[in-house]
Coordinates of C-alpha atoms and ligand atoms in Angstrom, one line a residue:
M20 CA 18.1 -2.3 -6.4
C21 CA 17.7 -2.8 -10.2
S22 CA 20.2 -1.4 -12.5
R23 CA 19.1 2.0 -13.8
E24 CA 19.6 1.0 -17.4
D25 CA 16.9 -1.6 -16.9
W26 CA 14.4 0.9 -15.7
H27 CA 12.4 1.2 -18.8
W28 CA 12.3 -2.5 -19.4
T29 CA 11.7 -3.6 -15.9
Y30 CA 8.8 -1.3 -15.1
G31 CA 7.5 -1.2 -18.7
T32 CA 6.9 -4.9 -18.7
A33 CA 4.9 -4.6 -15.5
G34 CA 6.2 -7.5 -13.5
R35 CA 6.9 -10.0 -16.2
D36 CA 10.6 -9.5 -16.2
H37 CA 12.0 -9.0 -12.7
G38 CA 13.9 -12.3 -12.6
R39 CA 16.8 -9.9 -13.0
M40 CA 15.7 -7.8 -10.1
R41 CA 17.0 -8.3 -6.6
L42 CA 14.3 -8.5 -4.0
P43 CA 14.3 -5.6 -1.5
V44 CA 15.9 -6.3 1.8
F45 CA 15.8 -4.7 5.2
D46 CA 18.8 -2.4 4.4
D47 CA 16.7 -0.9 1.5
V48 CA 14.1 0.1 4.1
L49 CA 16.7 1.8 6.2
A50 CA 18.0 3.6 3.1
A51 CA 14.5 4.7 2.3
R52 CA 14.1 6.2 5.7
D53 CA 17.2 8.4 5.1
L54 CA 15.7 9.5 1.7
L55 CA 12.3 10.4 3.4
S56 CA 13.6 12.0 6.6
S57 CA 13.5 15.6 5.3
R58 CA 10.1 15.2 3.6
L59 CA 7.8 13.1 5.9
P60 CA 7.6 13.1 9.7
A61 CA 6.9 9.9 11.5
T62 CA 3.2 9.2 11.9
P63 CA 1.6 8.6 15.3
M64 CA 0.5 5.3 16.7
W65 CA -2.1 5.5 19.5
S66 CA -4.2 3.1 21.5
Y67 CA -7.7 4.0 22.8
P68 CA -9.2 2.4 25.9
V69 CA -12.7 2.1 24.4
L70 CA -11.2 0.5 21.3
D71 CA -9.3 -2.0 23.5
E72 CA -12.5 -2.8 25.2
A73 CA -14.3 -3.4 21.9
A74 CA -11.5 -5.6 20.6
G75 CA -11.0 -7.4 23.9
T76 CA -7.2 -6.9 23.7
P77 CA -4.7 -4.0 23.5
V78 CA -4.8 -2.5 19.9
F79 CA -2.4 0.1 18.6
V80 CA -3.6 2.1 15.6
K81 CA -0.8 3.2 13.3
H82 CA -2.2 6.4 11.7
E83 CA -1.1 6.5 8.0
N84 CA -4.4 8.3 7.4
V85 CA -2.6 11.5 8.4
Q86 CA -0.1 11.5 5.6
P87 CA -0.2 14.5 3.2
T88 CA -2.0 12.4 0.6
G89 CA -4.2 10.6 3.2
A90 CA -2.5 7.2 2.7
F91 CA 0.7 5.3 3.5
K92 CA 1.7 4.9 -0.2
V93 CA 3.3 8.3 -0.3
R94 CA 6.3 6.8 1.5
G95 CA 6.9 4.6 -1.5
G96 CA 6.3 7.3 -4.1
L97 CA 8.8 9.7 -2.5
T98 CA 11.3 6.9 -2.2
L99 CA 11.0 6.1 -5.8
L100 CA 11.5 9.7 -7.0
A101 CA 14.4 10.2 -4.6
S102 CA 16.1 7.1 -6.1
M103 CA 15.8 8.3 -9.7
T104 CA 18.5 10.2 -11.7
P105 CA 17.8 13.8 -12.7
E106 CA 17.6 12.6 -16.3
Q107 CA 14.9 10.1 -15.4
R108 CA 12.9 12.7 -13.5
R109 CA 13.1 15.1 -16.4
R110 CA 11.6 12.4 -18.7
G111 CA 8.6 11.8 -16.4
L112 CA 6.5 8.9 -15.2
V113 CA 3.3 7.2 -16.1
T114 CA 1.4 4.9 -13.8
Y115 CA -2.1 3.4 -13.4
S116 CA -4.3 3.4 -10.3
T117 CA -7.7 3.9 -8.9
G118 CA -6.6 6.3 -6.3
N119 CA -4.0 6.3 -3.5
H120 CA -1.1 5.1 -5.6
A121 CA -2.0 7.8 -8.1
Q122 CA -2.0 10.5 -5.4
S123 CA 1.3 9.1 -4.1
I124 CA 3.1 9.3 -7.4
A125 CA 1.5 12.7 -8.3
Y126 CA 2.6 14.1 -4.9
A127 CA 6.1 12.8 -5.2
C128 CA 6.5 14.0 -8.8
A129 CA 5.4 17.5 -7.7
E130 CA 8.0 17.4 -4.9
Y131 CA 10.7 16.5 -7.4
D132 CA 9.5 18.5 -10.3
A133 CA 8.9 15.5 -12.6
P134 CA 6.1 15.3 -15.2
C135 CA 3.5 12.8 -14.1
T136 CA 0.7 11.1 -16.0
V137 CA -1.8 8.8 -14.2
V138 CA -4.1 6.6 -16.2
M139 CA -7.3 5.7 -14.3
P140 CA -10.2 3.5 -15.3
E141 CA -13.2 5.4 -16.6
S142 CA -15.1 4.5 -13.4
A143 CA -12.6 6.3 -11.0
S144 CA -14.2 8.4 -8.3
E145 CA -14.6 12.1 -8.8
E146 CA -12.8 12.9 -5.5
K147 CA -9.7 10.9 -6.4
I148 CA -9.4 12.3 -9.9
R149 CA -9.6 15.8 -8.4
A150 CA -7.1 15.0 -5.7
T151 CA -4.6 13.6 -8.2
R152 CA -5.0 16.6 -10.5
G153 CA -4.6 18.8 -7.5
F154 CA -1.1 17.5 -7.1
G155 CA -0.4 18.6 -10.6
A156 CA -0.6 15.3 -12.5
R157 CA -2.2 14.8 -15.9
V158 CA -5.0 12.3 -15.4
L159 CA -6.2 10.2 -18.4
L160 CA -9.4 8.1 -18.1
R161 CA -8.9 4.9 -20.1
G162 CA -10.4 1.4 -19.9
A163 CA -13.3 -0.2 -18.0
D164 CA -11.1 -1.5 -15.3
M165 CA -7.5 -1.6 -13.9
A166 CA -6.3 -4.0 -16.6
G167 CA -7.6 -1.5 -19.3
A168 CA -5.9 1.4 -17.5
Q169 CA -2.6 -0.6 -17.2
Q170 CA -2.7 -1.4 -20.9
A171 CA -3.2 2.3 -21.8
A172 CA -0.4 3.3 -19.4
E173 CA 2.0 0.8 -21.0
E174 CA 1.3 2.2 -24.4
L175 CA 3.0 5.3 -23.2
A176 CA 6.2 3.4 -22.3
G177 CA 8.1 5.0 -25.2
E178 CA 7.5 8.4 -23.7
F179 CA 7.6 7.9 -20.0
L180 CA 8.9 5.5 -17.4
V181 CA 6.1 3.1 -16.5
V182 CA 5.6 2.5 -12.7
S183 CA 3.9 -0.8 -11.6
P184 CA 2.1 -0.2 -8.4
G185 CA 3.0 -3.7 -7.1
D186 CA 6.2 -4.8 -8.7
T187 CA 8.5 -1.8 -8.0
P188 CA 11.1 -2.4 -5.3
E189 CA 11.5 1.2 -4.4
L190 CA 7.8 1.4 -3.5
L191 CA 8.1 -1.7 -1.3
A192 CA 11.2 -0.4 0.5
G193 CA 9.6 3.1 1.0
V194 CA 6.4 1.8 2.6
G195 CA 8.5 -0.4 4.9
T196 CA 9.5 2.8 6.8
A197 CA 6.1 2.7 8.5
Y198 CA 7.1 -0.6 10.0
L199 CA 10.4 0.7 11.3
E200 CA 8.4 3.3 13.2
I201 CA 5.9 0.7 14.5
F202 CA 8.6 -1.7 15.8
E203 CA 10.8 1.0 17.1
A204 CA 7.9 2.3 19.1
R205 CA 6.8 -1.2 20.3
A206 CA 9.3 -4.0 20.0
D207 CA 6.9 -6.2 22.1
L208 CA 4.0 -6.6 19.6
D209 CA 2.6 -10.1 19.2
A210 CA 1.0 -9.3 15.8
V211 CA 0.8 -6.6 13.2
V212 CA -2.2 -6.7 10.9
V213 CA -1.8 -5.2 7.4
P214 CA -4.5 -4.8 4.7
V215 CA -3.4 -6.0 1.3
G216 CA -4.1 -5.0 -2.3
S217 CA -1.0 -5.6 -4.3
G218 CA 0.9 -6.8 -1.1
T219 CA 3.7 -4.2 -1.0
G220 CA 2.7 -3.0 2.5
A221 CA 2.5 -6.5 3.9
A222 CA 5.7 -7.6 2.3
A223 CA 7.5 -4.6 3.7
A224 CA 6.1 -5.4 7.1
C225 CA 7.5 -8.9 6.8
L226 CA 11.0 -7.6 6.0
V227 CA 11.1 -5.2 8.9
A228 CA 9.5 -7.6 11.4
A229 CA 12.0 -10.3 10.5
A230 CA 14.8 -7.9 11.3
L231 CA 13.4 -6.0 14.4
A232 CA 10.7 -8.2 15.9
P233 CA 11.1 -11.8 14.7
R234 CA 8.6 -13.0 17.3
C235 CA 5.9 -10.7 16.0
R236 CA 3.4 -12.4 13.5
V237 CA 2.7 -10.4 10.4
I238 CA -1.0 -11.1 9.4
A239 CA -2.2 -10.0 6.0
V240 CA -5.9 -9.2 5.3
Q241 CA -7.9 -8.9 2.1
S242 CA -11.5 -8.7 1.2
A243 CA -13.1 -12.1 0.4
A244 CA -14.7 -10.3 -2.6
S245 CA -11.2 -9.7 -4.1
P246 CA -9.0 -12.6 -2.9
A247 CA -6.2 -12.5 -5.6
A248 CA -3.3 -11.8 -3.2
H249 CA -4.6 -14.3 -0.6
D250 CA -5.1 -17.0 -3.2
S251 CA -1.7 -16.3 -4.8
W252 CA -0.1 -16.7 -1.4
V253 CA -1.9 -20.0 -0.7
A254 CA -1.2 -21.3 -4.2
G255 CA 2.5 -20.3 -4.1
D256 CA 2.1 -18.7 -7.5
T257 CA 0.4 -15.5 -8.7
V258 CA -3.2 -16.1 -9.8
V259 CA -6.1 -14.1 -11.2
R260 CA -9.3 -13.8 -9.3
P261 CA -12.7 -12.0 -9.5
N262 CA -12.4 -8.4 -8.2
R263 CA -15.7 -7.5 -6.6
T264 CA -14.9 -5.6 -3.4
V265 CA -16.2 -2.1 -3.0
V266 CA -13.1 -1.4 -0.9
E267 CA -10.9 0.6 -3.3
G268 CA -7.5 0.1 -1.8
L269 CA -7.9 -3.6 -1.7
A270 CA -9.4 -4.0 -5.2
T271 CA -7.0 -6.0 -7.3
G272 CA -7.7 -8.9 -9.6
R273 CA -4.3 -10.4 -9.7
G274 CA -1.3 -11.3 -7.5
F275 CA 1.9 -9.3 -7.9
D276 CA 5.0 -11.3 -8.1
L277 CA 7.5 -9.1 -6.2
P278 CA 5.5 -8.8 -3.0
Q279 CA 4.4 -12.4 -3.2
Q280 CA 8.0 -13.6 -3.2
V281 CA 8.6 -11.8 0.1
L282 CA 5.2 -12.9 1.5
R283 CA 5.9 -16.5 0.7
K284 CA 9.1 -16.4 2.8
H285 CA 7.9 -14.5 5.9
L286 CA 4.1 -14.1 6.2
A287 CA 2.5 -15.9 9.2
E288 CA -1.1 -15.7 8.1
F289 CA -3.4 -14.4 5.5
R290 CA -7.1 -13.7 6.5
L291 CA -10.1 -12.8 4.5
V292 CA -12.9 -10.5 5.8
S293 CA -16.2 -9.5 4.2
D294 CA -16.9 -6.0 2.9
E295 CA -19.6 -5.7 5.6
Q296 CA -17.1 -6.5 8.3
I297 CA -14.8 -3.8 6.9
R298 CA -17.6 -1.2 6.9
A299 CA -18.4 -2.1 10.5
A300 CA -14.7 -1.6 11.5
Q301 CA -14.8 1.8 9.7
R302 CA -17.6 2.8 12.0
V303 CA -15.7 1.5 15.1
L304 CA -12.7 3.6 14.1
A305 CA -14.9 6.7 13.8
T306 CA -16.7 6.1 17.1
H307 CA -13.9 4.6 19.2
A308 CA -10.7 6.1 17.8
H309 CA -11.6 9.6 16.5
T310 CA -10.5 8.3 13.1
L311 CA -11.9 8.7 9.6
A312 CA -10.7 5.6 7.7
E313 CA -11.4 4.6 4.2
G314 CA -12.5 0.9 3.9
A315 CA -9.0 -0.3 3.3
G316 CA -7.8 1.6 6.3
A317 CA -10.2 -0.3 8.5
A318 CA -9.6 -3.8 7.1
A319 CA -6.9 -4.7 9.6
L320 CA -9.2 -3.8 12.5
A321 CA -12.0 -5.8 10.8
A322 CA -9.8 -8.9 11.0
V323 CA -9.2 -8.4 14.7
L324 CA -12.9 -7.8 15.4
A325 CA -13.9 -10.8 13.3
A326 CA -11.9 -13.2 15.4
P327 CA -11.5 -11.9 18.9
D328 CA -10.5 -15.2 20.4
D329 CA -7.5 -15.5 18.1
F330 CA -6.1 -12.2 19.4
A331 CA -7.2 -12.2 23.1
G332 CA -4.4 -11.2 25.4
Q333 CA -2.0 -10.2 22.5
R334 CA -0.6 -6.8 21.8
V335 CA -1.8 -6.1 18.2
A336 CA -0.9 -3.2 15.9
V337 CA -3.5 -2.5 13.1
V338 CA -2.4 -0.2 10.3
C339 CA -4.9 2.4 9.4
T340 CA -3.5 2.7 5.9
G341 CA -5.6 5.5 4.6
G342 CA -8.4 8.0 5.2
N343 CA -9.6 8.8 1.7
A344 CA -13.2 7.7 2.2
P345 CA -15.6 8.8 -0.6
K346 CA -18.5 11.1 0.4
F347 CA -21.2 8.4 0.4
E348 CA -19.1 6.3 2.9
I349 CA -18.6 9.2 5.2
A350 CA -22.4 9.8 5.1
D351 CA -22.9 6.2 6.0
L352 CA -20.6 6.2 9.1
A353 CA -23.1 7.9 11.4
Ligands
PLP27 C1 -3.0 0.5 -1.6 C2 -3.7 0.5 -0.3 C3 -3.7 -0.7 0.5 C4 -3.0 -2.0 0.0 O1 -1.6 -1.8 -0.1 P1 -0.8 -2.8 -1.0 O2 0.6 -2.3 -0.7 O3 -1.2 -2.5 -2.4 O4 -1.0 -4.1 -0.6 C5 -4.3 -0.7 1.7 N1 -4.9 0.5 2.2 C6 -4.9 1.6 1.5 C7 -5.6 2.8 2.1 C8 -4.3 1.6 0.2 O5 -4.3 2.8 -0.5

């Protein structure tokens, strides 16, 4: 992927400088699977008759909520650490995140014995701070929002390697392994629906679908309250947008260049759903699929339930990307 000498520069400049960086390709996803094979088993994908009935079409739920960190991102974190040299691991990493990316990098650093610092905005949830510290990371609370946390993380670039959650090719290649599992299980899917924050998951889905299931449409979904990735895709350029969703995994205020480049080439559709539709889909997963999803993990199903006519008669995979729902959301599911 990128030359290792460029590591500090490339990641430290948080996406401003990857003109020099090759976009990930399908073979990188295959290589990531080899790197992950001894550390993560494949996750299940199930369908549920009552869910099919509610959706009006066969729906397959890919269960990334059962990963050891509760979200799909750990595939990327472990791939990144596996790709680093022993010297880079000794030096350690710093990243910025509100939650699941933090846990992914913390978990991967613990597996590979690398020092890990995570900068979170001061508003980060108690549960996610505790979970990240639980994996052995040092957590610093800095800044009112993600941009503030990013800035504080980049100030540590002299000390540690800075990992951008969206513009790091190894993360994109690693999360692509979920889509290898999906298309190897069901080559006959008509659509796979993927929730988007930075867009690495959807971009990876595009790479794998293009290679294994070119007939299958990849459909991205974001909250209408935080449409930066959607609007970036529509504009053909990365844009900044208001970031008002309460759905943590989807909460980003800007487009990320690396995933956007892939999405521009391959993505079939990009849909927006409301936070209320996402909450409703979270309840349906609880009652119809024995599944505790966080909001972001229910967004793909929300898009299907929001437009049943568009999906009628099609075989649709929805990725339940994560299960790290905060306490107040769990209480509200009943
Ligand atoms: C990060 C995250 C997403 C969005 O993934 P991107 O690769 O950033 O687009 C979706 N769901 C969950 C649970 C997440 O943690």
